[in-house]
mmCIF file of C-alpha atoms and ligand atoms in Angstrom:
data_model
loop_
_atom_site.group_PDB
_atom_site.id
_atom_site.type_symbol
_atom_site.label_atom_id
_atom_site.label_comp_id
_atom_site.label_asym_id
_atom_site.label_seq_id
_atom_site.Cartn_x
_atom_site.Cartn_y
_atom_site.Cartn_z
ATOM 1 C CA MET Q 1 -51.432 -147.048 -63.162
ATOM 2 C CA PRO Q 2 -55.499 -147.609 -61.770
ATOM 3 C CA ALA Q 3 -55.540 -147.153 -57.950
ATOM 4 C CA HIS Q 4 -56.160 -150.029 -56.376
ATOM 5 C CA VAL Q 5 -59.670 -152.173 -55.261
ATOM 6 C CA ASP Q 6 -60.724 -154.835 -53.105
ATOM 7 C CA PRO Q 7 -62.202 -157.273 -54.663
ATOM 8 C CA PRO Q 8 -66.152 -157.430 -53.345
ATOM 9 C CA ILE Q 9 -66.765 -160.046 -50.773
ATOM 10 C CA ARG Q 10 -68.720 -162.502 -52.151
ATOM 11 C CA TRP Q 11 -71.622 -163.508 -49.843
ATOM 12 C CA GLY Q 12 -73.709 -166.191 -49.532
ATOM 13 C CA VAL Q 13 -77.630 -166.036 -47.848
ATOM 14 C CA LEU Q 14 -78.468 -169.628 -46.161
ATOM 15 C CA GLY Q 15 -82.074 -169.548 -45.608
ATOM 16 C CA SER Q 16 -84.635 -167.613 -48.509
ATOM 17 C CA GLY Q 17 -87.155 -166.210 -45.834
ATOM 18 C CA ALA Q 18 -88.058 -162.319 -44.510
ATOM 19 C CA ILE Q 19 -85.000 -160.910 -43.209
ATOM 20 C CA ALA Q 20 -82.784 -162.997 -45.977
ATOM 21 C CA ALA Q 21 -84.321 -160.595 -48.192
ATOM 22 C CA ALA Q 22 -84.305 -157.608 -46.430
ATOM 23 C CA PHE Q 23 -80.531 -157.992 -45.632
ATOM 24 C CA VAL Q 24 -79.649 -158.715 -49.754
ATOM 25 C CA ALA Q 25 -81.754 -155.545 -50.741
ATOM 26 C CA ASP Q 26 -79.730 -153.416 -48.198
ATOM 27 C CA LEU Q 27 -76.191 -154.864 -49.618
ATOM 28 C CA THR Q 28 -77.321 -153.751 -52.990
ATOM 29 C CA MET Q 29 -75.904 -150.185 -51.103
ATOM 30 C CA VAL Q 30 -72.476 -151.597 -50.287
ATOM 31 C CA PRO Q 31 -70.597 -151.397 -53.335
ATOM 32 C CA ASP Q 32 -67.507 -153.886 -52.412
ATOM 33 C CA ALA Q 33 -70.309 -156.873 -51.745
ATOM 34 C CA ASP Q 34 -71.340 -159.161 -54.146
ATOM 35 C CA VAL Q 35 -74.802 -161.439 -53.468
ATOM 36 C CA VAL Q 36 -72.904 -164.437 -55.437
ATOM 37 C CA ALA Q 37 -75.105 -167.501 -53.848
ATOM 38 C CA VAL Q 38 -78.110 -168.771 -52.011
ATOM 39 C CA GLY Q 39 -79.125 -171.869 -50.197
ATOM 40 C CA SER Q 40 -82.677 -172.902 -49.348
ATOM 41 C CA ARG Q 41 -83.947 -176.582 -48.583
ATOM 42 C CA THR Q 42 -86.144 -176.184 -52.003
ATOM 43 C CA VAL Q 43 -84.438 -175.681 -55.221
ATOM 44 C CA GLU Q 44 -87.439 -174.317 -56.218
ATOM 45 C CA ALA Q 45 -87.254 -171.743 -53.612
ATOM 46 C CA ALA Q 46 -83.624 -170.798 -54.053
ATOM 47 C CA HIS Q 47 -84.989 -170.783 -58.038
ATOM 48 C CA ALA Q 48 -86.868 -167.909 -57.026
ATOM 49 C CA PHE Q 49 -85.037 -165.984 -54.295
ATOM 50 C CA ALA Q 50 -82.118 -165.908 -56.999
ATOM 51 C CA ALA Q 51 -84.521 -164.865 -59.665
ATOM 52 C CA LYS Q 52 -85.722 -161.905 -57.346
ATOM 53 C CA PHE Q 53 -82.197 -160.587 -56.808
ATOM 54 C CA ALA Q 54 -80.436 -161.653 -59.690
ATOM 55 C CA ILE Q 55 -78.227 -163.842 -57.984
ATOM 56 C CA PRO Q 56 -76.074 -166.541 -59.969
ATOM 57 C CA HIS Q 57 -75.878 -169.445 -57.900
ATOM 58 C CA ALA Q 58 -79.272 -171.475 -56.234
ATOM 59 C CA HIS Q 59 -78.815 -174.162 -54.440
ATOM 60 C CA GLY Q 60 -81.193 -176.894 -53.664
ATOM 61 C CA SER Q 61 -79.544 -177.595 -49.851
ATOM 62 C CA TYR Q 62 -77.615 -175.372 -47.681
ATOM 63 C CA ALA Q 63 -75.208 -178.417 -47.501
ATOM 64 C CA ASP Q 64 -74.051 -176.880 -51.655
ATOM 65 C CA LEU Q 65 -74.301 -173.487 -50.252
ATOM 66 C CA VAL Q 66 -71.426 -173.922 -47.727
ATOM 67 C CA LYS Q 67 -69.120 -175.694 -49.878
ATOM 68 C CA ASP Q 68 -69.523 -172.968 -53.016
ATOM 69 C CA PRO Q 69 -65.719 -172.053 -53.654
ATOM 70 C CA ASP Q 70 -67.296 -168.647 -54.724
ATOM 71 C CA VAL Q 71 -68.735 -167.668 -51.254
ATOM 72 C CA ASP Q 72 -66.127 -165.849 -48.430
ATOM 73 C CA VAL Q 73 -68.902 -165.301 -46.154
ATOM 74 C CA VAL Q 74 -72.593 -167.518 -45.200
ATOM 75 C CA TYR Q 75 -74.901 -165.543 -43.764
ATOM 76 C CA VAL Q 76 -77.365 -167.618 -42.046
ATOM 77 C CA ALA Q 77 -81.002 -166.315 -42.062
ATOM 78 C CA THR Q 78 -82.515 -169.347 -40.610
ATOM 79 C CA PRO Q 79 -85.331 -169.458 -37.320
ATOM 80 C CA HIS Q 80 -83.382 -169.338 -33.655
ATOM 81 C CA VAL Q 81 -83.342 -173.120 -33.694
ATOM 82 C CA ALA Q 82 -81.684 -173.460 -36.911
ATOM 83 C CA HIS Q 83 -78.775 -171.268 -36.335
ATOM 84 C CA HIS Q 84 -76.814 -173.645 -34.842
ATOM 85 C CA ARG Q 85 -76.308 -176.404 -36.711
ATOM 86 C CA CYS Q 86 -76.285 -174.298 -39.983
ATOM 87 C CA ALA Q 87 -73.603 -172.191 -38.425
ATOM 88 C CA MET Q 88 -72.016 -175.285 -37.631
ATOM 89 C CA ALA Q 89 -71.848 -176.383 -40.957
ATOM 90 C CA ALA Q 90 -70.779 -173.004 -42.655
ATOM 91 C CA ILE Q 91 -68.190 -172.959 -40.507
ATOM 92 C CA ALA Q 92 -66.438 -176.726 -41.119
ATOM 93 C CA ALA Q 93 -66.769 -175.499 -44.893
ATOM 94 C CA GLY Q 94 -64.199 -172.965 -43.463
ATOM 95 C CA LYS Q 95 -66.493 -170.267 -44.595
ATOM 96 C CA ALA Q 96 -66.245 -166.578 -42.427
ATOM 97 C CA VAL Q 97 -70.490 -166.671 -40.570
ATOM 98 C CA LEU Q 98 -72.911 -164.009 -40.058
ATOM 99 C CA VAL Q 99 -75.905 -166.090 -38.226
ATOM 100 C CA GLU Q 100 -78.686 -164.105 -36.811
ATOM 101 C CA LYS Q 101 -79.786 -162.709 -33.575
ATOM 102 C CA PRO Q 102 -80.349 -164.376 -31.564
ATOM 103 C CA PHE Q 103 -76.700 -165.793 -31.632
ATOM 104 C CA THR Q 104 -78.060 -169.186 -31.011
ATOM 105 C CA LEU Q 105 -81.041 -170.862 -28.993
ATOM 106 C CA ASN Q 106 -78.739 -170.922 -25.632
ATOM 107 C CA ALA Q 107 -75.129 -170.345 -24.277
ATOM 108 C CA SER Q 108 -73.981 -173.937 -24.554
ATOM 109 C CA GLU Q 109 -75.099 -174.185 -28.522
ATOM 110 C CA ALA Q 110 -73.015 -170.075 -28.769
ATOM 111 C CA ALA Q 111 -70.183 -171.812 -26.733
ATOM 112 C CA GLU Q 112 -70.170 -174.256 -29.192
ATOM 113 C CA LEU Q 113 -69.787 -172.353 -31.917
ATOM 114 C CA VAL Q 114 -67.415 -169.725 -30.979
ATOM 115 C CA ALA Q 115 -64.982 -172.950 -29.492
ATOM 116 C CA ALA Q 116 -65.532 -174.130 -33.534
ATOM 117 C CA ALA Q 117 -65.016 -170.886 -35.457
ATOM 118 C CA ARG Q 118 -61.821 -170.423 -33.048
ATOM 119 C CA SER Q 119 -60.589 -173.772 -33.992
ATOM 120 C CA GLN Q 120 -61.192 -173.502 -38.234
ATOM 121 C CA GLY Q 121 -59.938 -170.466 -38.069
ATOM 122 C CA THR Q 122 -63.048 -168.783 -39.444
ATOM 123 C CA PHE Q 123 -64.516 -165.596 -38.682
ATOM 124 C CA LEU Q 124 -67.928 -165.840 -36.728
ATOM 125 C CA MET Q 125 -70.580 -163.086 -36.168
ATOM 126 C CA GLU Q 126 -74.021 -162.524 -34.208
ATOM 127 C CA ALA Q 127 -75.695 -159.767 -36.895
ATOM 128 C CA MET Q 128 -76.681 -157.698 -34.432
ATOM 129 C CA TRP Q 129 -77.520 -155.000 -36.906
ATOM 130 C CA THR Q 130 -78.339 -152.435 -34.125
ATOM 131 C CA ARG Q 131 -74.792 -152.056 -32.861
ATOM 132 C CA PHE Q 132 -73.421 -150.852 -36.092
ATOM 133 C CA LEU Q 133 -76.268 -148.328 -37.072
ATOM 134 C CA PRO Q 134 -75.002 -144.686 -37.356
ATOM 135 C CA HIS Q 135 -77.369 -143.262 -34.209
ATOM 136 C CA VAL Q 136 -76.429 -145.844 -32.233
ATOM 137 C CA GLU Q 137 -72.319 -145.946 -32.653
ATOM 138 C CA GLN Q 138 -73.304 -142.019 -32.033
ATOM 139 C CA ILE Q 139 -74.922 -142.555 -28.786
ATOM 140 C CA ARG Q 140 -72.507 -145.405 -27.695
ATOM 141 C CA ALA Q 141 -69.539 -142.424 -27.829
ATOM 142 C CA LEU Q 142 -71.959 -139.401 -26.557
ATOM 143 C CA VAL Q 143 -72.148 -142.275 -23.286
ATOM 144 C CA THR Q 144 -68.221 -143.107 -23.402
ATOM 145 C CA GLY Q 145 -67.110 -139.656 -24.045
ATOM 146 C CA GLY Q 146 -69.105 -138.667 -20.921
ATOM 147 C CA ARG Q 147 -71.765 -135.891 -22.119
ATOM 148 C CA ILE Q 148 -74.530 -137.321 -19.764
ATOM 149 C CA GLY Q 149 -71.939 -137.894 -17.136
ATOM 150 C CA ASP Q 150 -72.276 -140.926 -15.529
ATOM 151 C CA ALA Q 151 -74.853 -143.165 -17.253
ATOM 152 C CA ARG Q 152 -77.008 -144.939 -14.448
ATOM 153 C CA SER Q 153 -79.664 -146.622 -15.930
ATOM 154 C CA LEU Q 154 -81.247 -147.720 -19.366
ATOM 155 C CA THR Q 155 -84.959 -148.188 -19.532
ATOM 156 C CA ALA Q 156 -85.998 -150.079 -23.074
ATOM 157 C CA GLU Q 157 -89.115 -151.704 -24.660
ATOM 158 C CA LEU Q 158 -89.692 -152.934 -28.122
ATOM 159 C CA GLY Q 159 -93.307 -154.352 -28.426
ATOM 160 C CA GLY Q 160 -95.251 -155.604 -32.150
ATOM 161 C CA VAL Q 161 -97.738 -157.503 -32.205
ATOM 162 C CA ALA Q 162 -97.433 -160.861 -33.397
ATOM 163 C CA PRO Q 163 -99.448 -162.588 -36.086
ATOM 164 C CA ALA Q 164 -102.621 -164.377 -34.850
ATOM 165 C CA ASP Q 165 -101.197 -167.712 -36.290
ATOM 166 C CA MET Q 166 -99.999 -169.594 -34.103
ATOM 167 C CA GLN Q 167 -97.807 -171.890 -36.279
ATOM 168 C CA HIS Q 168 -95.735 -168.402 -36.675
ATOM 169 C CA ARG Q 169 -91.956 -168.735 -35.768
ATOM 170 C CA LEU Q 170 -92.402 -166.105 -33.705
ATOM 171 C CA TRP Q 171 -94.986 -168.452 -31.623
ATOM 172 C CA ALA Q 172 -93.528 -171.815 -32.174
ATOM 173 C CA ALA Q 173 -91.358 -173.282 -29.503
ATOM 174 C CA GLU Q 174 -90.517 -175.945 -31.741
ATOM 175 C CA LEU Q 175 -88.771 -173.225 -33.339
ATOM 176 C CA GLY Q 176 -87.358 -171.221 -30.572
ATOM 177 C CA GLY Q 177 -90.432 -168.775 -30.710
ATOM 178 C CA GLY Q 178 -90.797 -165.990 -28.261
ATOM 179 C CA ALA Q 179 -90.360 -162.081 -27.489
ATOM 180 C CA LEU Q 180 -87.059 -162.746 -25.656
ATOM 181 C CA LEU Q 181 -85.328 -164.504 -28.206
ATOM 182 C CA ASP Q 182 -86.757 -162.851 -30.397
ATOM 183 C CA ILE Q 183 -86.216 -158.999 -29.471
ATOM 184 C CA GLY Q 184 -85.384 -158.782 -26.031
ATOM 185 C CA VAL Q 185 -82.146 -159.727 -27.217
ATOM 186 C CA TYR Q 186 -82.076 -156.870 -28.799
ATOM 187 C CA LEU Q 187 -82.228 -154.892 -25.319
ATOM 188 C CA VAL Q 188 -80.285 -157.173 -23.810
ATOM 189 C CA SER Q 189 -77.246 -156.313 -26.228
ATOM 190 C CA PHE Q 190 -77.856 -152.805 -25.773
ATOM 191 C CA ALA Q 191 -77.950 -152.529 -21.917
ATOM 192 C CA SER Q 192 -74.677 -155.218 -22.325
ATOM 193 C CA MET Q 193 -72.996 -152.437 -25.164
ATOM 194 C CA LEU Q 194 -73.928 -149.808 -22.092
ATOM 195 C CA PHE Q 195 -73.143 -151.589 -18.619
ATOM 196 C CA GLY Q 196 -70.766 -155.179 -19.773
ATOM 197 C CA THR Q 197 -72.353 -157.685 -17.773
ATOM 198 C CA PRO Q 198 -75.113 -157.979 -15.264
ATOM 199 C CA ARG Q 199 -74.366 -159.078 -11.464
ATOM 200 C CA THR Q 200 -77.491 -159.769 -10.118
ATOM 201 C CA ILE Q 201 -80.670 -160.786 -13.194
ATOM 202 C CA HIS Q 202 -84.877 -160.289 -12.202
ATOM 203 C CA ALA Q 203 -87.081 -161.492 -14.547
ATOM 204 C CA SER Q 204 -90.823 -161.951 -15.039
ATOM 205 C CA GLY Q 205 -92.740 -163.523 -18.227
ATOM 206 C CA HIS Q 206 -95.599 -164.660 -19.113
ATOM 207 C CA LEU Q 207 -96.389 -167.613 -21.505
ATOM 208 C CA GLY Q 208 -98.710 -167.561 -23.756
ATOM 209 C CA ARG Q 209 -101.052 -170.602 -25.281
ATOM 210 C CA THR Q 210 -97.856 -172.403 -27.431
ATOM 211 C CA GLY Q 211 -95.464 -171.758 -24.019
ATOM 212 C CA VAL Q 212 -93.781 -169.300 -25.440
ATOM 213 C CA ASP Q 213 -93.288 -165.681 -23.800
ATOM 214 C CA GLY Q 214 -95.078 -163.179 -25.235
ATOM 215 C CA GLN Q 215 -93.602 -160.693 -22.978
ATOM 216 C CA THR Q 216 -91.308 -160.754 -20.794
ATOM 217 C CA ALA Q 217 -89.838 -157.665 -18.364
ATOM 218 C CA VAL Q 218 -86.734 -157.815 -16.137
ATOM 219 C CA VAL Q 219 -84.593 -155.731 -13.912
ATOM 220 C CA LEU Q 220 -80.507 -156.147 -14.578
ATOM 221 C CA ASP Q 221 -77.953 -154.781 -12.176
ATOM 222 C CA TYR Q 222 -74.694 -153.776 -12.856
ATOM 223 C CA SER Q 223 -71.783 -154.161 -10.032
ATOM 224 C CA GLY Q 224 -70.810 -150.128 -10.616
ATOM 225 C CA GLY Q 225 -74.733 -149.489 -9.728
ATOM 226 C CA GLN Q 226 -76.208 -148.901 -12.791
ATOM 227 C CA GLN Q 227 -79.133 -151.013 -14.037
ATOM 228 C CA ALA Q 228 -81.361 -151.630 -16.979
ATOM 229 C CA CYS Q 229 -85.238 -152.140 -17.361
ATOM 230 C CA LEU Q 230 -86.279 -153.564 -20.129
ATOM 231 C CA LEU Q 231 -89.723 -155.188 -21.334
ATOM 232 C CA ALA Q 232 -90.376 -156.754 -24.915
ATOM 233 C CA SER Q 233 -93.370 -158.434 -26.277
ATOM 234 C CA ILE Q 234 -94.981 -159.448 -28.973
ATOM 235 C CA GLU Q 235 -98.654 -159.252 -27.293
ATOM 236 C CA THR Q 236 -99.283 -155.037 -27.745
ATOM 237 C CA THR Q 237 -97.690 -152.439 -29.924
ATOM 238 C CA ASN Q 238 -95.195 -150.335 -28.172
ATOM 239 C CA ALA Q 239 -93.636 -146.969 -28.442
ATOM 240 C CA ASN Q 240 -90.314 -148.888 -28.559
ATOM 241 C CA ARG Q 241 -88.700 -145.947 -26.731
ATOM 242 C CA ALA Q 242 -85.389 -146.015 -24.923
ATOM 243 C CA ASN Q 243 -83.552 -143.454 -22.626
ATOM 244 C CA ILE Q 244 -80.446 -143.569 -21.733
ATOM 245 C CA ASN Q 245 -80.508 -141.679 -17.604
ATOM 246 C CA GLY Q 246 -77.243 -140.163 -16.377
ATOM 247 C CA THR Q 247 -75.650 -138.321 -14.001
ATOM 248 C CA ALA Q 248 -75.218 -134.491 -15.750
ATOM 249 C CA GLY Q 249 -77.733 -135.264 -19.017
ATOM 250 C CA ARG Q 250 -80.005 -138.041 -20.397
ATOM 251 C CA ILE Q 251 -80.211 -139.466 -24.032
ATOM 252 C CA GLU Q 252 -83.982 -139.771 -24.991
ATOM 253 C CA VAL Q 253 -84.012 -141.792 -28.342
ATOM 254 C CA GLU Q 254 -87.693 -141.497 -29.416
ATOM 255 C CA GLY Q 255 -89.474 -144.744 -30.906
ATOM 256 C CA PRO Q 256 -88.615 -147.195 -32.743
ATOM 257 C CA PHE Q 257 -85.383 -146.865 -31.343
ATOM 258 C CA PHE Q 258 -83.570 -148.824 -33.769
ATOM 259 C CA LYS Q 259 -84.754 -146.401 -36.731
ATOM 260 C CA PRO Q 260 -85.582 -142.631 -34.865
ATOM 261 C CA ALA Q 261 -86.170 -139.316 -36.873
ATOM 262 C CA GLU Q 262 -83.593 -138.726 -34.349
ATOM 263 C CA PHE Q 263 -82.738 -138.661 -30.312
ATOM 264 C CA ARG Q 264 -82.382 -135.803 -28.075
ATOM 265 C CA VAL Q 265 -79.434 -135.025 -25.920
ATOM 266 C CA VAL Q 266 -81.113 -133.405 -22.791
ATOM 267 C CA ASP Q 267 -79.068 -131.665 -20.075
ATOM 268 C CA LEU Q 268 -79.929 -130.992 -16.399
ATOM 269 C CA ASN Q 269 -82.392 -127.587 -16.744
ATOM 270 C CA ASP Q 270 -84.182 -130.141 -19.668
ATOM 271 C CA ALA Q 271 -82.448 -127.960 -22.862
ATOM 272 C CA PHE Q 272 -81.481 -130.250 -25.639
ATOM 273 C CA GLU Q 273 -79.840 -131.144 -28.229
ATOM 274 C CA THR Q 274 -81.710 -132.869 -31.463
ATOM 275 C CA MET Q 275 -79.280 -134.934 -33.028
ATOM 276 C CA PRO Q 276 -81.385 -135.939 -36.759
ATOM 277 C CA ASN Q 277 -80.824 -139.686 -37.827
ATOM 278 C CA VAL Q 278 -80.329 -139.184 -41.384
ATOM 279 C CA ASP Q 279 -79.957 -143.005 -42.028
ATOM 280 C CA THR Q 280 -81.041 -144.679 -45.017
ATOM 281 C CA GLY Q 281 -82.152 -147.858 -45.993
ATOM 282 C CA SER Q 282 -83.245 -150.706 -43.510
ATOM 283 C CA GLY Q 283 -80.113 -150.410 -41.434
ATOM 284 C CA LEU Q 284 -79.010 -153.841 -41.966
ATOM 285 C CA ARG Q 285 -75.688 -153.274 -44.655
ATOM 286 C CA HIS Q 286 -73.935 -152.092 -41.697
ATOM 287 C CA GLN Q 287 -72.736 -155.513 -40.111
ATOM 288 C CA ALA Q 288 -72.278 -156.435 -43.225
ATOM 289 C CA VAL Q 289 -69.803 -153.466 -43.801
ATOM 290 C CA GLU Q 290 -68.094 -154.213 -40.070
ATOM 291 C CA VAL Q 291 -67.502 -158.236 -41.736
ATOM 292 C CA GLY Q 292 -65.771 -157.178 -44.643
ATOM 293 C CA ARG Q 293 -63.555 -154.672 -42.412
ATOM 294 C CA CYS Q 294 -62.613 -157.542 -40.048
ATOM 295 C CA LEU Q 295 -62.158 -159.634 -43.129
ATOM 296 C CA ARG Q 296 -60.064 -156.832 -45.033
ATOM 297 C CA SER Q 297 -58.346 -156.959 -41.909
ATOM 298 C CA ALA Q 298 -57.516 -160.448 -41.311
ATOM 299 C CA LEU Q 299 -60.041 -160.183 -37.865
ATOM 300 C CA LEU Q 300 -61.878 -163.403 -36.384
ATOM 301 C CA GLU Q 301 -64.457 -161.296 -34.757
ATOM 302 C CA SER Q 302 -65.173 -157.795 -34.481
ATOM 303 C CA PRO Q 303 -64.531 -155.838 -31.968
ATOM 304 C CA THR Q 304 -67.583 -153.597 -32.047
ATOM 305 C CA MET Q 305 -69.712 -157.293 -31.675
ATOM 306 C CA PRO Q 306 -67.781 -159.558 -29.641
ATOM 307 C CA LEU Q 307 -68.415 -163.356 -29.841
ATOM 308 C CA SER Q 308 -68.078 -163.645 -26.087
ATOM 309 C CA GLU Q 309 -70.168 -160.606 -25.642
ATOM 310 C CA SER Q 310 -72.252 -162.548 -27.507
ATOM 311 C CA LEU Q 311 -71.849 -165.428 -24.996
ATOM 312 C CA GLN Q 312 -72.628 -163.447 -22.460
ATOM 313 C CA VAL Q 313 -75.864 -162.308 -23.429
ATOM 314 C CA MET Q 314 -76.896 -165.544 -24.586
ATOM 315 C CA THR Q 315 -75.715 -166.524 -20.998
ATOM 316 C CA THR Q 316 -78.329 -163.355 -20.018
ATOM 317 C CA LEU Q 317 -81.194 -164.572 -22.138
ATOM 318 C CA ASP Q 318 -80.660 -168.495 -20.330
ATOM 319 C CA GLU Q 319 -81.107 -166.954 -16.878
ATOM 320 C CA ILE Q 320 -83.895 -165.085 -17.729
ATOM 321 C CA ARG Q 321 -85.338 -167.963 -19.488
ATOM 322 C CA ARG Q 322 -84.321 -170.127 -15.453
ATOM 323 C CA GLN Q 323 -86.771 -167.629 -14.062
ATOM 324 C CA ILE Q 324 -89.436 -167.132 -16.543
ATOM 325 C CA GLY Q 325 -89.679 -170.999 -17.386
ATOM 326 C CA LEU Q 326 -88.987 -171.285 -20.601
ATOM 327 C CA THR Q 327 -87.473 -174.192 -22.209
ATOM 328 C CA TYR Q 328 -87.985 -175.278 -25.903
ATOM 329 C CA PRO Q 329 -88.454 -179.166 -27.359
ATOM 330 C CA SER Q 330 -84.879 -179.477 -28.239
ATOM 331 C CA GLU Q 331 -83.728 -178.908 -24.874
ATOM 332 C CA ARG Q 332 -85.760 -181.203 -23.453
ATOM 333 C CA ALA Q 333 -84.314 -184.572 -22.358
ATOM 334 C CA GLU Q 334 -85.695 -187.077 -24.114
ATOM 335 C CA PRO Q 335 -88.116 -190.026 -22.200
ATOM 336 C CA ALA Q 336 -86.044 -193.397 -21.510
HETATM 337 N N1 NAP I 401 -82.299 -158.358 -38.372
HETATM 338 C C1 NAP I 401 -83.576 -157.990 -38.028
HETATM 339 O O1 NAP I 401 -83.917 -157.050 -38.649
HETATM 340 C C2 NAP I 401 -83.999 -159.671 -38.058
HETATM 341 C C3 NAP I 401 -85.664 -159.589 -38.675
HETATM 342 C C4 NAP I 401 -86.637 -160.570 -38.197
HETATM 343 C C5 NAP I 401 -85.958 -162.159 -38.371
HETATM 344 N N2 NAP I 401 -84.522 -162.104 -37.862
HETATM 345 C C6 NAP I 401 -84.221 -163.398 -37.587
HETATM 346 O O2 NAP I 401 -83.828 -164.276 -38.879
HETATM 347 C C7 NAP I 401 -84.062 -164.894 -38.552
HETATM 348 C C8 NAP I 401 -85.295 -165.719 -39.508
HETATM 349 O O3 NAP I 401 -85.953 -164.686 -39.317
HETATM 350 P P1 NAP I 401 -87.468 -164.716 -40.177
HETATM 351 O O4 NAP I 401 -88.166 -164.128 -40.359
HETATM 352 O O5 NAP I 401 -86.566 -164.471 -41.666
HETATM 353 O O6 NAP I 401 -87.904 -166.004 -41.060
HETATM 354 P P2 NAP I 401 -88.879 -166.281 -41.903
HETATM 355 O O7 NAP I 401 -89.360 -165.824 -42.694
HETATM 356 O O8 NAP I 401 -89.639 -167.638 -41.232
HETATM 357 O O9 NAP I 401 -87.633 -167.444 -42.675
HETATM 358 C C9 NAP I 401 -86.173 -167.745 -42.619
HETATM 359 C C10 NAP I 401 -86.185 -168.791 -43.371
HETATM 360 O O10 NAP I 401 -85.332 -170.202 -42.659
HETATM 361 C C11 NAP I 401 -85.262 -171.640 -43.111
HETATM 362 N N3 NAP I 401 -85.708 -172.559 -42.837
HETATM 363 C C12 NAP I 401 -85.225 -173.348 -42.302
HETATM 364 N N4 NAP I 401 -85.689 -174.297 -41.435
HETATM 365 C C13 NAP I 401 -86.803 -173.874 -41.353
HETATM 366 C C14 NAP I 401 -87.732 -174.065 -40.348
HETATM 367 N N5 NAP I 401 -88.267 -175.435 -39.702
HETATM 368 N N6 NAP I 401 -89.820 -173.720 -40.299
HETATM 369 C C15 NAP I 401 -89.016 -172.654 -41.177
HETATM 370 N N7 NAP I 401 -88.093 -172.201 -42.022
HETATM 371 C C16 NAP I 401 -87.014 -172.710 -41.322
HETATM 372 C C17 NAP I 401 -86.376 -171.116 -44.817
HETATM 373 O O11 NAP I 401 -85.578 -170.602 -45.786
HETATM 374 P P3 NAP I 401 -85.858 -172.138 -46.840
HETATM 375 O O12 NAP I 401 -86.721 -172.677 -46.993
HETATM 376 O O13 NAP I 401 -84.902 -171.311 -47.854
HETATM 377 O O14 NAP I 401 -84.812 -172.941 -46.183
HETATM 378 C C18 NAP I 401 -87.084 -169.801 -43.957
HETATM 379 O O15 NAP I 401 -87.511 -169.363 -45.375
HETATM 380 C C19 NAP I 401 -84.527 -165.645 -37.359
HETATM 381 O O16 NAP I 401 -83.691 -166.221 -36.466
HETATM 382 C C20 NAP I 401 -84.934 -163.794 -36.511
HETATM 383 O O17 NAP I 401 -84.469 -163.811 -35.362
HETATM 384 C C21 NAP I 401 -83.679 -160.845 -37.883
#
């Protein structure tokens, strides 16, 4: 008798942009995941994407993709402003959903998504892919296991120079642009993974020509006295390192901290152990493996990236945006 093999998880990709392509490419390394469909706003883009990645179904609308009976899970890969609408449509169609970061534009949209998934009984997860990277899981286990004593602070930065084109989604207010929601979310989520919900939030940001933040700095304080100092920028090229500092040592993660060659565990005498990062590929597939594991275990959310935490991160981002004066056009009241 052949050993029982689970049928593959069948993915439908919603949106045919840059991250959709990177995700599909990395998914080829997952043996029990198949990309069976892509949906785009235009039939031409859907066909081009399907041809490039040998995807059997190409849909010229997102509505048709979410209705595709061959799709188990929809991966939402649209700009931030469209996450809520697209994920809601997929949930309403009864699909499991993996939605790109930031989860939504704001916490109220996030709460609606979570409520809809819970009422429909469908799986939902934020595509916080960095959390599932092997070296991040290793760091989390080291901190939880007390290797650096009591972890008291995090310093982390992410920065890269965005395209000069002010229409680009990173600069476009109407698409939810800016440093905080695009890359600051990784820092806030990383701090959340280590320390939980912040007690106080202090933020300072610089809004550029299009009204979105080019650079934002944040200090988060936690009830246990821990602190996180975070800097996100789309104006500068940064080293993108992260340090977690504890009472018995520290963890130094080389840049970029989501794909370092190695990280170091340093003791109080500055002696250190080097931990190589041997992961291959772009790293995007690990979150898909988690989705598959959850679906096969009939879980409606991931214990590693729970919905309550995605909601909490969006609430933190809302408060940071309030402090730096950043609102998006869709959030502003229409004139009477
Ligand atoms: N995990 C990561 O490392 C990572 C990296 C980059 C981005 N992201 C996230 O992924 C999302 C997409 O980013 P991206 O870099 O892939 O963007 P992108 O290259 O601009 O692609 C976005 C796609 O969304 C669709 N879309 C729907 N409404 C749109 C609109 N109003 N304007 C433009 N495109 C629209 C388009 O696909 P169709 O034309 O096919 O409909 C477009 O190709 C963002 O939320 C971002 O935060 C994640």
